[in-house]
Coordinates of C-alpha atoms and ligand atoms in Angstrom, one line a residue:
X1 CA 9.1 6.4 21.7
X2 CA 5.5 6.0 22.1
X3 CA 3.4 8.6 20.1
X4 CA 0.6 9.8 22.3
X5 CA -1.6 11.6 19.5
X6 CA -1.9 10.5 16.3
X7 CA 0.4 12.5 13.6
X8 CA -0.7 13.2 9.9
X9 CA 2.9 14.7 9.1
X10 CA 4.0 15.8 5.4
X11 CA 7.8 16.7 5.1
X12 CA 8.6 19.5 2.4
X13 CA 12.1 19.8 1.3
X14 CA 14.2 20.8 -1.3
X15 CA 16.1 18.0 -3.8
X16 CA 19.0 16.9 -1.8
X17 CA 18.2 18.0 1.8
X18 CA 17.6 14.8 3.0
X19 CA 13.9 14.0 3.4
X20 CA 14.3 10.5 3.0
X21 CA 17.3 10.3 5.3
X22 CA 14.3 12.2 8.1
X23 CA 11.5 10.1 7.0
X24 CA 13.3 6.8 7.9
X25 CA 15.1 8.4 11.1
X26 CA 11.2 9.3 12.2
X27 CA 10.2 5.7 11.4
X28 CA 12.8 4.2 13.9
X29 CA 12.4 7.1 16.6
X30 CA 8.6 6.6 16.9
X31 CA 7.5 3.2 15.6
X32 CA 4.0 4.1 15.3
X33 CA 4.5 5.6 12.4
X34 CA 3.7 4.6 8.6
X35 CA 5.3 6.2 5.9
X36 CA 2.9 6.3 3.0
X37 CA 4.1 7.0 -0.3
X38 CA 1.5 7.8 -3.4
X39 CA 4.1 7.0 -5.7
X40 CA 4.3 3.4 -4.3
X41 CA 0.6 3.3 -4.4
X42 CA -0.1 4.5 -7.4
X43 CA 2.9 1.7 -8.8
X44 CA 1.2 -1.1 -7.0
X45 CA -2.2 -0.4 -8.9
X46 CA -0.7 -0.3 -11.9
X47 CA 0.6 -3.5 -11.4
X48 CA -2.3 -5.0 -10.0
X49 CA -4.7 -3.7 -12.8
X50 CA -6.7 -2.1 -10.8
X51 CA -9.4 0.2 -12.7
X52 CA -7.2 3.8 -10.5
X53 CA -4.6 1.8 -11.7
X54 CA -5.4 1.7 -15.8
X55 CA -6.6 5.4 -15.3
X56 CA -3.1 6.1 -14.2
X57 CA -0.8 4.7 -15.8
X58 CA -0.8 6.9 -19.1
X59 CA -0.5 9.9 -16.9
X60 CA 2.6 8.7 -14.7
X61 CA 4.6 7.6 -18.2
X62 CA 4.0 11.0 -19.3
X63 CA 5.7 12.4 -16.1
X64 CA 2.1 14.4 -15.3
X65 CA 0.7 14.8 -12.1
X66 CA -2.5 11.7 -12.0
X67 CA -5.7 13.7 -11.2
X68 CA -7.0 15.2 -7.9
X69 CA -9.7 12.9 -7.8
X70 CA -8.1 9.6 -8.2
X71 CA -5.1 11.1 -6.0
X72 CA -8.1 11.3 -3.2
X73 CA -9.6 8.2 -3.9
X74 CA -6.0 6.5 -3.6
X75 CA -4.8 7.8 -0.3
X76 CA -8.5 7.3 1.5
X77 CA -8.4 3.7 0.4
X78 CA -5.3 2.8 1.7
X79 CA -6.6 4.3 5.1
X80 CA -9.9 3.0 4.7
X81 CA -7.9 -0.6 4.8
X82 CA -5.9 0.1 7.2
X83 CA -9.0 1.2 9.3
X84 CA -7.7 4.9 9.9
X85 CA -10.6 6.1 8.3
X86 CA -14.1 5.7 9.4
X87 CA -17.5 6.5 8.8
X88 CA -19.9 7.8 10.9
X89 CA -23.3 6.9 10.0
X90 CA -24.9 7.0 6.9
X91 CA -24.5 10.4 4.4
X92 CA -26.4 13.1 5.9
X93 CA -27.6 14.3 2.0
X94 CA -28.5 12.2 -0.8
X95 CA -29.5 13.2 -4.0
X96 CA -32.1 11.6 -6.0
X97 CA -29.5 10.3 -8.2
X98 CA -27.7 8.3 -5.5
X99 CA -30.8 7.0 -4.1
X100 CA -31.7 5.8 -7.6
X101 CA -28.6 4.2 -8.4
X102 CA -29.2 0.5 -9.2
X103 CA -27.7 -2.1 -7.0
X104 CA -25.3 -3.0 -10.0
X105 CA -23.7 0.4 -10.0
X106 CA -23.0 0.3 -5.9
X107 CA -20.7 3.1 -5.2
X108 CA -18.1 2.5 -2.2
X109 CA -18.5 5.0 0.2
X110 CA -15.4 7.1 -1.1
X111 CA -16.7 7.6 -4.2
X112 CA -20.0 9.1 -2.1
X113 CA -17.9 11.2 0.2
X114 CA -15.9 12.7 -3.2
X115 CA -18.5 13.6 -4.8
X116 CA -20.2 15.8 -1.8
X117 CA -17.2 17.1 -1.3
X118 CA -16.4 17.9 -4.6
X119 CA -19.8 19.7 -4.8
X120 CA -19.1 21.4 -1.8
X121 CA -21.9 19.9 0.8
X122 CA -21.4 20.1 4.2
X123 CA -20.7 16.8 4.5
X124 CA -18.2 14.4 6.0
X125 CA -18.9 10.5 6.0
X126 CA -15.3 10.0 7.0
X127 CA -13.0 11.3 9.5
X128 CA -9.3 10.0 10.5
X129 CA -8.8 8.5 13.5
X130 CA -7.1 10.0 16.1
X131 CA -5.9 6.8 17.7
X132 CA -1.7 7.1 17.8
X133 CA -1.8 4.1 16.2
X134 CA -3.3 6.2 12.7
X135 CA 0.1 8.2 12.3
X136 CA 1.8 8.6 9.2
X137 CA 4.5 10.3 7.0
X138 CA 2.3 11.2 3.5
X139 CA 4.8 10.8 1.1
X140 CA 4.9 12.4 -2.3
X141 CA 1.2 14.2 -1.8
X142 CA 0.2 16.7 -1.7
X143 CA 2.0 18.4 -4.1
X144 CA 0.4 21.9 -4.6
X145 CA -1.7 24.3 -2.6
X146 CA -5.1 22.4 -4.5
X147 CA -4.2 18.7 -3.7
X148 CA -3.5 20.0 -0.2
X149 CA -7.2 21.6 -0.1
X150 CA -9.0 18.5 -1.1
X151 CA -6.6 16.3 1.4
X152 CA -8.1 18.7 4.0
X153 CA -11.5 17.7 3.9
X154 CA -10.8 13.9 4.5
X155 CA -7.7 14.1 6.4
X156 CA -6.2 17.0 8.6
X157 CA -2.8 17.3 8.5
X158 CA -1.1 17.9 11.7
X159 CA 2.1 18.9 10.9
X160 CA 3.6 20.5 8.0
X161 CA 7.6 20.4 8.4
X162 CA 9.7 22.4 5.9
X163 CA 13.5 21.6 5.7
X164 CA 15.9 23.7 5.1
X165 CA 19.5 23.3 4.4
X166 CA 21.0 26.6 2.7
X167 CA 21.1 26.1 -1.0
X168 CA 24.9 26.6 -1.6
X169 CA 25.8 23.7 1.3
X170 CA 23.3 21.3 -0.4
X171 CA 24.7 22.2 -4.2
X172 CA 28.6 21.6 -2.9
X173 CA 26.9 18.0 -1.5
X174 CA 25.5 17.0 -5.0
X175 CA 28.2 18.3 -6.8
X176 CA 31.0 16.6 -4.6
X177 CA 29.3 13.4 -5.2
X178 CA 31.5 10.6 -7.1
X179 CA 29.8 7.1 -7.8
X180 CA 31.2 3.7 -8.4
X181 CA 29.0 3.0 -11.2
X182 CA 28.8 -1.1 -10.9
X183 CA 28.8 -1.6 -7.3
X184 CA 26.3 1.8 -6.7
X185 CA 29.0 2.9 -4.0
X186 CA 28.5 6.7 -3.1
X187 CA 31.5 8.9 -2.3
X188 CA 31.6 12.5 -1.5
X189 CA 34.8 14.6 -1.8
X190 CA 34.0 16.5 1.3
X191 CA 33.4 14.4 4.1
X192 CA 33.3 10.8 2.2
X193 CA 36.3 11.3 -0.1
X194 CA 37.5 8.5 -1.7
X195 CA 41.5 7.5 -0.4
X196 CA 42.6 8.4 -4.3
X197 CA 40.9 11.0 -5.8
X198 CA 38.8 9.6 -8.8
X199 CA 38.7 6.3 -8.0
X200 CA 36.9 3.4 -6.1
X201 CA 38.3 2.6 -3.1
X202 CA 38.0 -1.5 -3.1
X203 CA 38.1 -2.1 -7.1
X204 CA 40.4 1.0 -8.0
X205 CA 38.2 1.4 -10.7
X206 CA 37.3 4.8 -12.1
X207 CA 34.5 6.7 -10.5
X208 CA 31.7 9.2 -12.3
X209 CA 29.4 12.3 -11.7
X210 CA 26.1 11.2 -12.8
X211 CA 24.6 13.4 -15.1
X212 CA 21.7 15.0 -12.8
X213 CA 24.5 15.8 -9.9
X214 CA 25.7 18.8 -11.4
X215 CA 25.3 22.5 -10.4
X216 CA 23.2 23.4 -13.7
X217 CA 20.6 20.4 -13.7
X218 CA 20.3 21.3 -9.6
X219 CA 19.7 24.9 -9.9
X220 CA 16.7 24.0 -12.3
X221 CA 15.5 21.7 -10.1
X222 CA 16.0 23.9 -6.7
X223 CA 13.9 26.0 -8.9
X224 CA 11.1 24.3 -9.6
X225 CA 10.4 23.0 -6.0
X226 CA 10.1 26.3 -4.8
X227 CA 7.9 27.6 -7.0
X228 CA 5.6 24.6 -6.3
X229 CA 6.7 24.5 -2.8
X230 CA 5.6 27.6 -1.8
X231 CA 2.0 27.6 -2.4
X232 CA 1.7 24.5 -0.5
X233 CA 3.9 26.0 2.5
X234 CA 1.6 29.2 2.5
X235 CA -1.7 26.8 3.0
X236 CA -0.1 24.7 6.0
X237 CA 1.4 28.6 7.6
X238 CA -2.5 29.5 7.2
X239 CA -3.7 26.2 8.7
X240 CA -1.2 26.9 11.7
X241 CA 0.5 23.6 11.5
X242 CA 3.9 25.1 9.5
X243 CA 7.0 24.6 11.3
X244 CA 10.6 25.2 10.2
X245 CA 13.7 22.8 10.5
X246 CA 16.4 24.4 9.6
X247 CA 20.5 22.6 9.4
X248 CA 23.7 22.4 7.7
X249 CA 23.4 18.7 7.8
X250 CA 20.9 15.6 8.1
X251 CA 22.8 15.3 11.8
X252 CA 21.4 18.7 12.7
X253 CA 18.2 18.5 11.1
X254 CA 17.2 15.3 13.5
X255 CA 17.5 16.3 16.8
X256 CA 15.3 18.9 15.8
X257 CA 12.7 17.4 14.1
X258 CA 12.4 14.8 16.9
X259 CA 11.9 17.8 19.0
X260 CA 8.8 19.0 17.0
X261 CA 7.2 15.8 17.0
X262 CA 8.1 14.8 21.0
X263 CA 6.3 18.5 21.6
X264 CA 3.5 17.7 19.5
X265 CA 2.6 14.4 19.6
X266 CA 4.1 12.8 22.4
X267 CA 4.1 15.6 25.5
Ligands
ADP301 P1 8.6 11.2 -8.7 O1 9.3 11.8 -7.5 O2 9.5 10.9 -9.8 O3 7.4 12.0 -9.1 P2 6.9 9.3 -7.4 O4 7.2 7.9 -7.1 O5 6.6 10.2 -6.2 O6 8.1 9.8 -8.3 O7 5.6 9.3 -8.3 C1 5.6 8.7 -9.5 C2 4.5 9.2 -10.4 O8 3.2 9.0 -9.7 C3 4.5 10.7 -10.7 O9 5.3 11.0 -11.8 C4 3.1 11.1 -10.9 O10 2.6 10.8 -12.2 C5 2.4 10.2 -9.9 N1 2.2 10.9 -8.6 C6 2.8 10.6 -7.4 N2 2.4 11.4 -6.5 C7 1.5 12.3 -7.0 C8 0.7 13.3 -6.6 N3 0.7 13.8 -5.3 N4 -0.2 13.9 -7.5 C9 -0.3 13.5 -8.7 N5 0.5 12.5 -9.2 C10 1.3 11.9 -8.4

């Protein structure tokens, strides 16, 4: 289905509701879309030893979230080349400093745009295109009600969708889930259940829980996205782009969410 606005979408969900499952589901309804994933990003600097890159890389070993600024400079970039970002004209305010810069130190134009809006100028170099064509899934950003300010000033999001899937359903999924350790096959006792309890179906081999899928290491978990979660839910219900998707099952949630998005972007 043909998108007729462009979409700047994040999905917000829970561990285990499914967001992956929707992401990809959106990617085949509407083909316009991009799914763009700072975590994918961020890897490929890394590997390509890219100066962000080298910044980086300590901070993602550690398991720490990789600074605002370089966050911002990541996700423009990859927009910037994809030409979903543009300029428009010149910056309106240059300090001295800038002016003086030598030739040698040449900024790129993000770097410009960062640090006017890090000083808070009223200034913006760039703006995302609204072609249909410039629609995306952000994918692992923002994180937290002060990543999703600074995304603001460079990029608008359009649509903020929270899923929901009651926690109890979504703790019987994880905790039902059995895995054939060698061949990475996935069973769940209630409505993939292996044909003998406790074991793969083609080998007959013995299947495991893995560590993270039980109720303890979930409720933690569950615990920790909301509390992050709800900041960044509160900006997007302020914005006035905040809708909820609400199912028992990925099944349910779909219908729905294609819904939002045909109202929104294609109507
Ligand atoms: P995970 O879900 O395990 O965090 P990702 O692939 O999304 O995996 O990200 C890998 C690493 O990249 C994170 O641990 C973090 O260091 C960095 N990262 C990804 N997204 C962000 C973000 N929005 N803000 C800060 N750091 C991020």
């Amino acid at each position: 289905m043909q998108l007729r606005r462009a979409a700047r979408v994040i999905l917000v969900g829970a561990p285990g509701v499914g967001k992956g499952t929707q992401s990809e589901r959106l990617l085949r309804r509407f083909p316009q879309l991009a799914s763009i994933s700072t975590g994918d990003l961020l890897r490929t600097n890394v590997k390509n030893r890219t100066p962000l890159g080298i910044k980086a890389e300590s901070t993602m070993k550690s398991g720490g979230l990789v600074a605002d600024d370089l966050m911002l400079r990541l996700i423009s970039s990859e927009l910037r080349n994809r030409g979903w970002l543009q300029n428009h004209g010149p910056p309106e305010v240059m300090t001295l400093s800038s002016e003086a810069i030598s030739a040698s130190e040449m900024r790129n134009p993000d770097d410009i745009a960062f640090d006017a809006f890090a000083a808070g100028r009223p200034m913006s170099p760039a703006q995302a295109s609204e072609d249909p064509t410039a629609s995306f899934i952000l994918d692992g950003y923002p994180r937290n009600a002060a990543q999703a300010n600074s995304l603001e000033g460079i990029v608008p999001i359009n649509l903020a969708v929270s899923l929901k899937t009651p926690f109890e359903v979504v703790l019987e999924r994880i905790a039902g889930r059995w895995v054939h350790e060698p061949s990475g096959r996935v069973y769940n006792t209630t409505f993939n259940a292996p044909k003998v309890p406790g074991r793969d179906d083609i080998t007959g081999e013995p299947l495991i829980q893995r560590p993270d899928d039980t109720e303890e290491v979930y409720r933690a978990r569950f615990q920790k996205f909301q509390e992050a979660s709800e900041p960044l839910l509160e900006h997007y219900a302020k914005k006035g782009v905040l809708v909820e998707v609400e199912g028992m099952s990925s099944d349910e949630i779909s219908p729905k969410l294609y819904d939002v998005f045909e109202q929104r972007f294609v109507m």
